[in-house]
Structure formats: C-alpha cells, structure tokens
Coordinates of C-alpha atoms in Angstrom, one line a residue:
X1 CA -9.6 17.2 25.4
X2 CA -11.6 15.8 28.2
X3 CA -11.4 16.2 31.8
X4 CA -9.1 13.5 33.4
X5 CA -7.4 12.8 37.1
X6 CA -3.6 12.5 37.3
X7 CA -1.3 10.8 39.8
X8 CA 2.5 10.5 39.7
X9 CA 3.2 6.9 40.8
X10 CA 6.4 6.0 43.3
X11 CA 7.3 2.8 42.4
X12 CA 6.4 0.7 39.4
X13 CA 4.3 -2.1 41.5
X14 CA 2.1 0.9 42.8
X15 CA 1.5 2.4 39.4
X16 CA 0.6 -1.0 37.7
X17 CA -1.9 -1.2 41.1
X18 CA -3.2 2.2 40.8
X19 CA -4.0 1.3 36.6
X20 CA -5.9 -2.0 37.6
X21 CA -8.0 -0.5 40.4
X22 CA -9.3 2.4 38.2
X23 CA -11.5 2.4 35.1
X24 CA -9.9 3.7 32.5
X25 CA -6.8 4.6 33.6
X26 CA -3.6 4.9 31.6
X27 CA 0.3 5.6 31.7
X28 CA 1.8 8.7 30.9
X29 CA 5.5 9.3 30.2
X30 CA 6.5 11.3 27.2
X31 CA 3.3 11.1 25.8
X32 CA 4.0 11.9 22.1
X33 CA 1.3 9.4 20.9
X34 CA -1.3 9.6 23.7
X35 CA -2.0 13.2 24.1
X36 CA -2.2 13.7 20.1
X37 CA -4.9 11.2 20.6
X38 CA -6.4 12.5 24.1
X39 CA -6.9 16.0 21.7
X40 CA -8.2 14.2 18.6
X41 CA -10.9 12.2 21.4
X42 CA -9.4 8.8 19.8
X43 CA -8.4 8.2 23.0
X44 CA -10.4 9.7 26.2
X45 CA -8.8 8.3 29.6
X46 CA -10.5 9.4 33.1
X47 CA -7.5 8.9 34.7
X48 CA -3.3 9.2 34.0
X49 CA -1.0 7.8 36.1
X50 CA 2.7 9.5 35.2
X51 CA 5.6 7.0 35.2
X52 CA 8.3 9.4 34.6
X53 CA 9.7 9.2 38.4
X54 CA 10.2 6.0 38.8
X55 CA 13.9 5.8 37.9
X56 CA 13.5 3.1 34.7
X57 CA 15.8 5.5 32.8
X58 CA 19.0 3.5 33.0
X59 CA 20.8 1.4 30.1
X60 CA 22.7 -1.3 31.9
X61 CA 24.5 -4.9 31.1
X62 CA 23.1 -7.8 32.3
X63 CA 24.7 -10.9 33.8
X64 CA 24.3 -12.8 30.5
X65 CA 26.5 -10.4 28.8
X66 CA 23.6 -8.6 27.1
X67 CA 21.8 -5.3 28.0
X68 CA 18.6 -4.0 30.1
X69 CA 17.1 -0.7 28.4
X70 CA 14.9 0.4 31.0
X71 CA 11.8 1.9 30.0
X72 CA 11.7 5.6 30.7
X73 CA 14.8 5.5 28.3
X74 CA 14.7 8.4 26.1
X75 CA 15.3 7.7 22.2
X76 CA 17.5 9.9 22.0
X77 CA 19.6 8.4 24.1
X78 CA 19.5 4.9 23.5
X79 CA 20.4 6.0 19.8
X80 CA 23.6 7.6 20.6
X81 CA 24.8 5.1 24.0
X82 CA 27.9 4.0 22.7
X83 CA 27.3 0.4 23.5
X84 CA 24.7 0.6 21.6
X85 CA 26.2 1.9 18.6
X86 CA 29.0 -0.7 19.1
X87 CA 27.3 -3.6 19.8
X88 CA 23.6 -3.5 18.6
X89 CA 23.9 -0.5 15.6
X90 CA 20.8 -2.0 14.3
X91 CA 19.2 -0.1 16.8
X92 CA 20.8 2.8 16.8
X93 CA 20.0 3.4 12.8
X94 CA 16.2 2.5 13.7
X95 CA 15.9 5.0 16.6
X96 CA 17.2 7.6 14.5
X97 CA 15.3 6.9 11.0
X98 CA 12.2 7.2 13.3
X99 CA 9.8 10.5 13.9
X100 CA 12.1 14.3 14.2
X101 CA 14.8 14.9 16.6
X102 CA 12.9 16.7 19.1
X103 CA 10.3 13.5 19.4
X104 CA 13.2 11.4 20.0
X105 CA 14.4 13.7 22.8
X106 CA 10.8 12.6 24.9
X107 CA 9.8 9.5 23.2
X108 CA 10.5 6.9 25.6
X109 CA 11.4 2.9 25.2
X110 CA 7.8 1.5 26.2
X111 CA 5.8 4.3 24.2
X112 CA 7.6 3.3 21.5
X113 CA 6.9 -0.1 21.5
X114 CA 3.1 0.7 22.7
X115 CA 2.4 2.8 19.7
X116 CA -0.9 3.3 18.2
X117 CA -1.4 2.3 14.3
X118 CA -1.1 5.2 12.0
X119 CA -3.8 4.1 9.7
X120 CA -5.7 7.7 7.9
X121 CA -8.9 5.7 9.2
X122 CA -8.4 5.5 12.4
X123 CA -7.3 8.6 13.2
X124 CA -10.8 10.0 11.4
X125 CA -13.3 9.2 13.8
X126 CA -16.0 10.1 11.1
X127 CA -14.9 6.5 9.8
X128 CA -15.6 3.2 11.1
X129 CA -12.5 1.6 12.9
X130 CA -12.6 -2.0 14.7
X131 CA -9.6 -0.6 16.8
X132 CA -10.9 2.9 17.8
X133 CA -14.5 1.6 18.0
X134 CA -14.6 -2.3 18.0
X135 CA -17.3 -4.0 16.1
X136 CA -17.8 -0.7 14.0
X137 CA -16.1 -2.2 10.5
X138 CA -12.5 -1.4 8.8
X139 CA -13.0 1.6 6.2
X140 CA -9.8 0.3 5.2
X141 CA -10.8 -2.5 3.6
X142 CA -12.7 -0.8 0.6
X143 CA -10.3 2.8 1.3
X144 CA -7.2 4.0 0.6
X145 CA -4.7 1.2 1.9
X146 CA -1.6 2.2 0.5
X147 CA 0.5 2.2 3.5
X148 CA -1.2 -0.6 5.1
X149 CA -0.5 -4.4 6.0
X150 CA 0.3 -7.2 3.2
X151 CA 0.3 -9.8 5.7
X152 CA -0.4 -10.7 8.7
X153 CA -3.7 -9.0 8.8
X154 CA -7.7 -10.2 8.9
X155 CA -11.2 -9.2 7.6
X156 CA -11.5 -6.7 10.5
X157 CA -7.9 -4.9 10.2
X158 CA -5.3 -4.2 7.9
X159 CA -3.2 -1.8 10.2
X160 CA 0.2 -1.9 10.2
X161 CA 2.5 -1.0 13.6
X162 CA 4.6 2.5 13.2
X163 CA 7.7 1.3 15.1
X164 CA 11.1 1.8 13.4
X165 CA 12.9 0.8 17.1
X166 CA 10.7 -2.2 17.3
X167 CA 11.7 -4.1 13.9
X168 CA 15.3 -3.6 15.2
X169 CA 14.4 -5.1 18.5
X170 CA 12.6 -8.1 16.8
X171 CA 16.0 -8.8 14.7
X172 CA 17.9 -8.8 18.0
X173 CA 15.5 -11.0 19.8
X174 CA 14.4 -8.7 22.3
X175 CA 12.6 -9.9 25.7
X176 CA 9.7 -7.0 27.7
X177 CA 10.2 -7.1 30.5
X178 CA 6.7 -6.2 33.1
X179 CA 5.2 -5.7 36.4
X180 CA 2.0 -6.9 37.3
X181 CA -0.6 -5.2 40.2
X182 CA 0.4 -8.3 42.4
X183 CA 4.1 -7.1 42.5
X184 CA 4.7 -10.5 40.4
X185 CA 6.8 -9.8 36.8
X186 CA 7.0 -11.8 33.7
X187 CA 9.5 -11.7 30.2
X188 CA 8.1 -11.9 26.9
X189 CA 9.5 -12.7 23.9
X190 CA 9.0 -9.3 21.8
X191 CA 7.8 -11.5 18.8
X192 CA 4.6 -12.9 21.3
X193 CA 4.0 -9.3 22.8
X194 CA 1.9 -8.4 19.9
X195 CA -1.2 -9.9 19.4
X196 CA -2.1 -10.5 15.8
X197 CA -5.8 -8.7 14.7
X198 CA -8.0 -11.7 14.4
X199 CA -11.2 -10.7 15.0
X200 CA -9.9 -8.2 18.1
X201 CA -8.0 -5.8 16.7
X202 CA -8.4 -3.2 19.6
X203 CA -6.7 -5.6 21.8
X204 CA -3.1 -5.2 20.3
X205 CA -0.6 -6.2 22.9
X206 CA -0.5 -9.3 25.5
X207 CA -0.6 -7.3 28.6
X208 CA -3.2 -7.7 31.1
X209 CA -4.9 -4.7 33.1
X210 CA -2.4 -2.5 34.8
X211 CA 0.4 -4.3 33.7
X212 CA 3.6 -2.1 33.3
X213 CA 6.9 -2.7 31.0
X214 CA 9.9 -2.0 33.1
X215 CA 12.4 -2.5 30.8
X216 CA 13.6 -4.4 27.7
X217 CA 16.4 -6.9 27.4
X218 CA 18.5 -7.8 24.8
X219 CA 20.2 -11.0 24.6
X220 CA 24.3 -10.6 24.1
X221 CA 25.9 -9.3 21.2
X222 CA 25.2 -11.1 18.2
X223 CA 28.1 -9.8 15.9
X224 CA 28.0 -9.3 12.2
X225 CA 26.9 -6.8 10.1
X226 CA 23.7 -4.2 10.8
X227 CA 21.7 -2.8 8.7
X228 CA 18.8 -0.4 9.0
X229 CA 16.6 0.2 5.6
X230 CA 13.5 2.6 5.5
X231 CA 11.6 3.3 2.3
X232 CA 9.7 5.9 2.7
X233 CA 7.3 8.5 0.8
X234 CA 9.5 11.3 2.1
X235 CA 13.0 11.8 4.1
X236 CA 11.9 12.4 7.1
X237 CA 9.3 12.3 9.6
X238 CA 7.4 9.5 7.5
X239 CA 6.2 6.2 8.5
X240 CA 8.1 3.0 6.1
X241 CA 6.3 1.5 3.3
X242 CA 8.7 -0.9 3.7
X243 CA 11.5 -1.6 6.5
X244 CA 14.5 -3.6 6.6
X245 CA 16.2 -4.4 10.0
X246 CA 19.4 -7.0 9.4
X247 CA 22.3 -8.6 11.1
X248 CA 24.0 -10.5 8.9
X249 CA 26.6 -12.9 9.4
X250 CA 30.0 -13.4 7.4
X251 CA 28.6 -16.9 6.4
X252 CA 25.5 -15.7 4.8
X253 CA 23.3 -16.5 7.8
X254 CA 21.6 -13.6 10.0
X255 CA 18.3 -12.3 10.9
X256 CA 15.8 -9.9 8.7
X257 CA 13.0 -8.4 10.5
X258 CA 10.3 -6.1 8.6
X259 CA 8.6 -3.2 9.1
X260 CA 5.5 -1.4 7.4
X261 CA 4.2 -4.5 6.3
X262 CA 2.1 -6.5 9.5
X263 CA 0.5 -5.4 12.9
X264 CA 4.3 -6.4 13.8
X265 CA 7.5 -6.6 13.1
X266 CA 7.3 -9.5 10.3
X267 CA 10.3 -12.2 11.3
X268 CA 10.4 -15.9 10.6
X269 CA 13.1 -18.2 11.8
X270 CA 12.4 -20.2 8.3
X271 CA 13.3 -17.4 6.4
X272 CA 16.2 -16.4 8.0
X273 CA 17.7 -20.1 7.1
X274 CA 17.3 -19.1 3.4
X275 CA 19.2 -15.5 3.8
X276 CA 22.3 -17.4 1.5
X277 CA 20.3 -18.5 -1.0
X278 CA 19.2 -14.5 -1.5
X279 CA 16.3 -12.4 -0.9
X280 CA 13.8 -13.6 -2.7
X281 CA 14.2 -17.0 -1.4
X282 CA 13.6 -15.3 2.2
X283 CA 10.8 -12.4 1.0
X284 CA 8.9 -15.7 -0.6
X285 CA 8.4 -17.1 2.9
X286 CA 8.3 -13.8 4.8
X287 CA 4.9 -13.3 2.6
X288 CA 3.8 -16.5 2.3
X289 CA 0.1 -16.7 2.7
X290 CA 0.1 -12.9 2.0
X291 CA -2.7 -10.8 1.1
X292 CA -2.2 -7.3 -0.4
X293 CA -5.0 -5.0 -1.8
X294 CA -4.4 -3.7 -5.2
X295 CA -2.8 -0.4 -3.8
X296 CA -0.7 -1.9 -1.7
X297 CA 0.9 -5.0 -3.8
X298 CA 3.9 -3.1 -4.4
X299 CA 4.9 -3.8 -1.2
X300 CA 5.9 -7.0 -2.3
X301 CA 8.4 -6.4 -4.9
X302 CA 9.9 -3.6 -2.7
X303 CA 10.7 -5.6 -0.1
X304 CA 12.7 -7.8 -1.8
X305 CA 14.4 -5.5 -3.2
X306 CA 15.2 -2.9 -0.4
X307 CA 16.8 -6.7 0.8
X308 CA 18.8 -7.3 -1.7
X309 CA 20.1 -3.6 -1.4
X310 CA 20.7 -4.5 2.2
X311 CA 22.9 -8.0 1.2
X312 CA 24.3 -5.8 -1.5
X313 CA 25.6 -3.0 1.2
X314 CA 26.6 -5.7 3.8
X315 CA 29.1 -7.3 1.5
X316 CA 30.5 -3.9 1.1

C-alpha cells in the first residue's frame, strides 16, 4: 500500500471541500471495498478524508411519510430497523443476502452503493481494464465473462455492479441524496446516479469532484408483497448471477428490479406494466436489445425463471 495523508472531516460541506481542493483525494468510512483495493494498488489515493464523524448514521421518517437512511448507516443495521423490516422488507432481505455478517457490521449505506465492479479482470492488474486503466482495452471481452453483464454494457465494458442493497433500492425508487464543495445539495433519482459504460467506463457514477452522499430517501411505503431472489454459484459470500428485487401488488402490478446483469440495477417502467401478463412478457423487455457472450447467455433464461419463482412465492 502506498503512502497517503488522512484527515477526519467535521462536517459534511467541509469534507466534500477538502476532496475537491486535493488531488486525489478520497472518502473513507468502512472501507471494505477501498482498502482491499488500496493493498491490491487498483486503487492508490494520496490523500483520505474519513467521514465516519460526521453524525449521517441516523434512520429517520421524512415529512412525506417515507424514510432518510443516512449514509454512515451500517448494513447491519438498516437490515434489522424494524421499519425497515415492516415497511420496505425488500431491503432488509437484500442487505442480508449480501457479503458475511461481519462486512455488514462496517459496510456503510454510501459504500455500498459506491461499490467497485467485481470483474476477475479488473482486479488483475496484469490485464487490461478500461475502468482501472482507461483506454487500456476490456480483457473481458475475449475472457472469461461468466458473471458479467447481458445488457446494458458497450465495446469497452461488460462489468456488472456488486450491489445486493442497491437493486432493492432501485425497486423502491430510491432518491441520493449529496453535498457539493459550495455547501449547495442536490437529489438524484438512484436509477440516473449510475452512469452507463459508453465509452467511459471509469467514470461510473454522476457525481462531480468532492461531492458527498449524505443520505438516501425512500419514497413512502409502497405496500404489497417483497421479495428478494439471489442465484448464486455458492450460499454465501458470492456475488448474484442473477438477482431478483420485487414488490408486487395484489392486482398483479409491482416493480422488478435486477441484479448481476448491467452496470446497474436493470428496471424499466415498461416492464413493470407487463408483470400480469408473467415473466417472460417482463424479462423480454428487461433484455431487449441485450447482448450476452456465449458464457454468459444463460443469464437470460435464468432470469426469467428466478421471476417466475418470485410470482410463484408471492401468490403464496
């Protein structure tokens, strides 16, 4: 690991300052993702500004009737807050069919969301990469791309994003909520928040320089049934081949959101209008214009049916 400097920041308007006024600075909180790649030299920042005191650990209800998870909030225990489990379950079952239990207990709410791609090629650095080293090439392309992206993806990436707790959070129309080094905030719709690969895959979220999540809001309860479905290659501690996040409705309408198969959660409003007529009518237009490699094509036929298993268990 290479040298860096360290600060602990006092309020979240000063630490998004602080990461805009130095080259290559980053934010530290749990760090479960970036100091694996600080000691792999994926990642090599000359400076970390730690988060962790400024008091963004609270889960609270907002006017609207929804809820503010702020973002120093440990997985563990957003998993097991009881209005969680009550009123957003989808959640709850995504937190806690993600990473071990002793991850969960520093993982926080932005890290989670701000996760690195798990792809075997970047995490080699004997490989080329376009996100570790842009311009470089995609090994991926002509490698081993089992576990990688169907759709969504370009000729320079075919990384998928590792977030159970994020496909849960695009199913329940989650807003991020950020500081900017002005002082000045902005919401963004968690479906916009991650830029798609294009021709830049290295640039993977909408945030500008310095710019800090503070929380994430969910809208108010939505009712119905949850669901969370992970297929995996083992039990546990394994990233999905395929994940299904639900809420489904008594009518036969909902929301289906994907994971393990794009750079981000995979939800379209189209498909969710065809969740009655079953789920290949709604997997057909999830992967329309999809483009698997010949290892990973079974990702097709396993999403649909890991959904119908989901309508299946939702009708009890």
């Amino acid at each position: 690991m290479r040298a860096f400097g360290y600060e602990r920041a006092r309020s979240p308007a000063d630490a998004a300052a602080a990461a805009a006024r130095t080259p290559g600075a980053k934010f530290i909180a749990g760090g479960t993702n970036l100091l694996d790649l600080m000691k792999l030299e994926i990642e090599t920042p000359a400076y970390l500004i730690d988060v962790n005191a400024l008091k963004l650990d609270r889960i609270e209800r907002t006017r609207g009737g929804g809820m503010r998870i702020g973002a120093l909030v440990r997985n563990t225990d957003l998993a097991a807050d009881a209005r969680v489990r009550r009123d957003y379950g989808v959640l709850s079952r995504a937190l806690l069919a993600g990473a071990s239990g002793q991850l969960r207990n520093r993982a926080t709410t932005a890290g989670n969301l701000l996760q690195r791609t798990r792809c075997p090629y970047f995490y080699d650095t004997n490989q080329p990469c376009n996100k570790r080293l842009p311009g470089s090439g995609c090994a991926a392309l002509e490698g081993f791309s089992r576990q990688l992206a169907v759709v969504g993806a370009s000729e320079h990436c075919i990384a998928t994003h590792p977030s159970d707790m994020a496909v849960a959070m695009r199913a329940l129309d989650a807003t991020v909520d950020t500081v900017k080094p002005d002082g000045s905030t902005r919401n963004i719709a968690i479906d916009d928040f991650y830029r798609a690969p294009g021709n830049s895959p290295h640039l993977e979220t909408v945030l500008e320089r310095g710019e800090l999540i503070t929380s994430v809001t969910l809208p108010e309860p939505a009712g119905g049934t949850h669901v969370y479905r992970k297929v995996r290659d083992r039990a546990s501690y394994a990233f999905a081949l395929v994940s299904v996040a639900a809420v489904l409705q008594a009518d036969g309408g909902g929301r289906v959101a994907l994971g393990g198969v794009a750079h981000k959660p995979w939800r379209m409003p189209e498909a969710d209008a065809q969740l009655p007529a079953g789920a290949q009518a709604v997997t057909e237009r999830l992967f329309a214009g999809a483009k698997p490699t010949d290892q990973n094509a079974f990702k097709l036929l396993l999403a649909r049916r890991t959904l119908e298993a989901v309508l299946v268990d939702a009708k009890g």
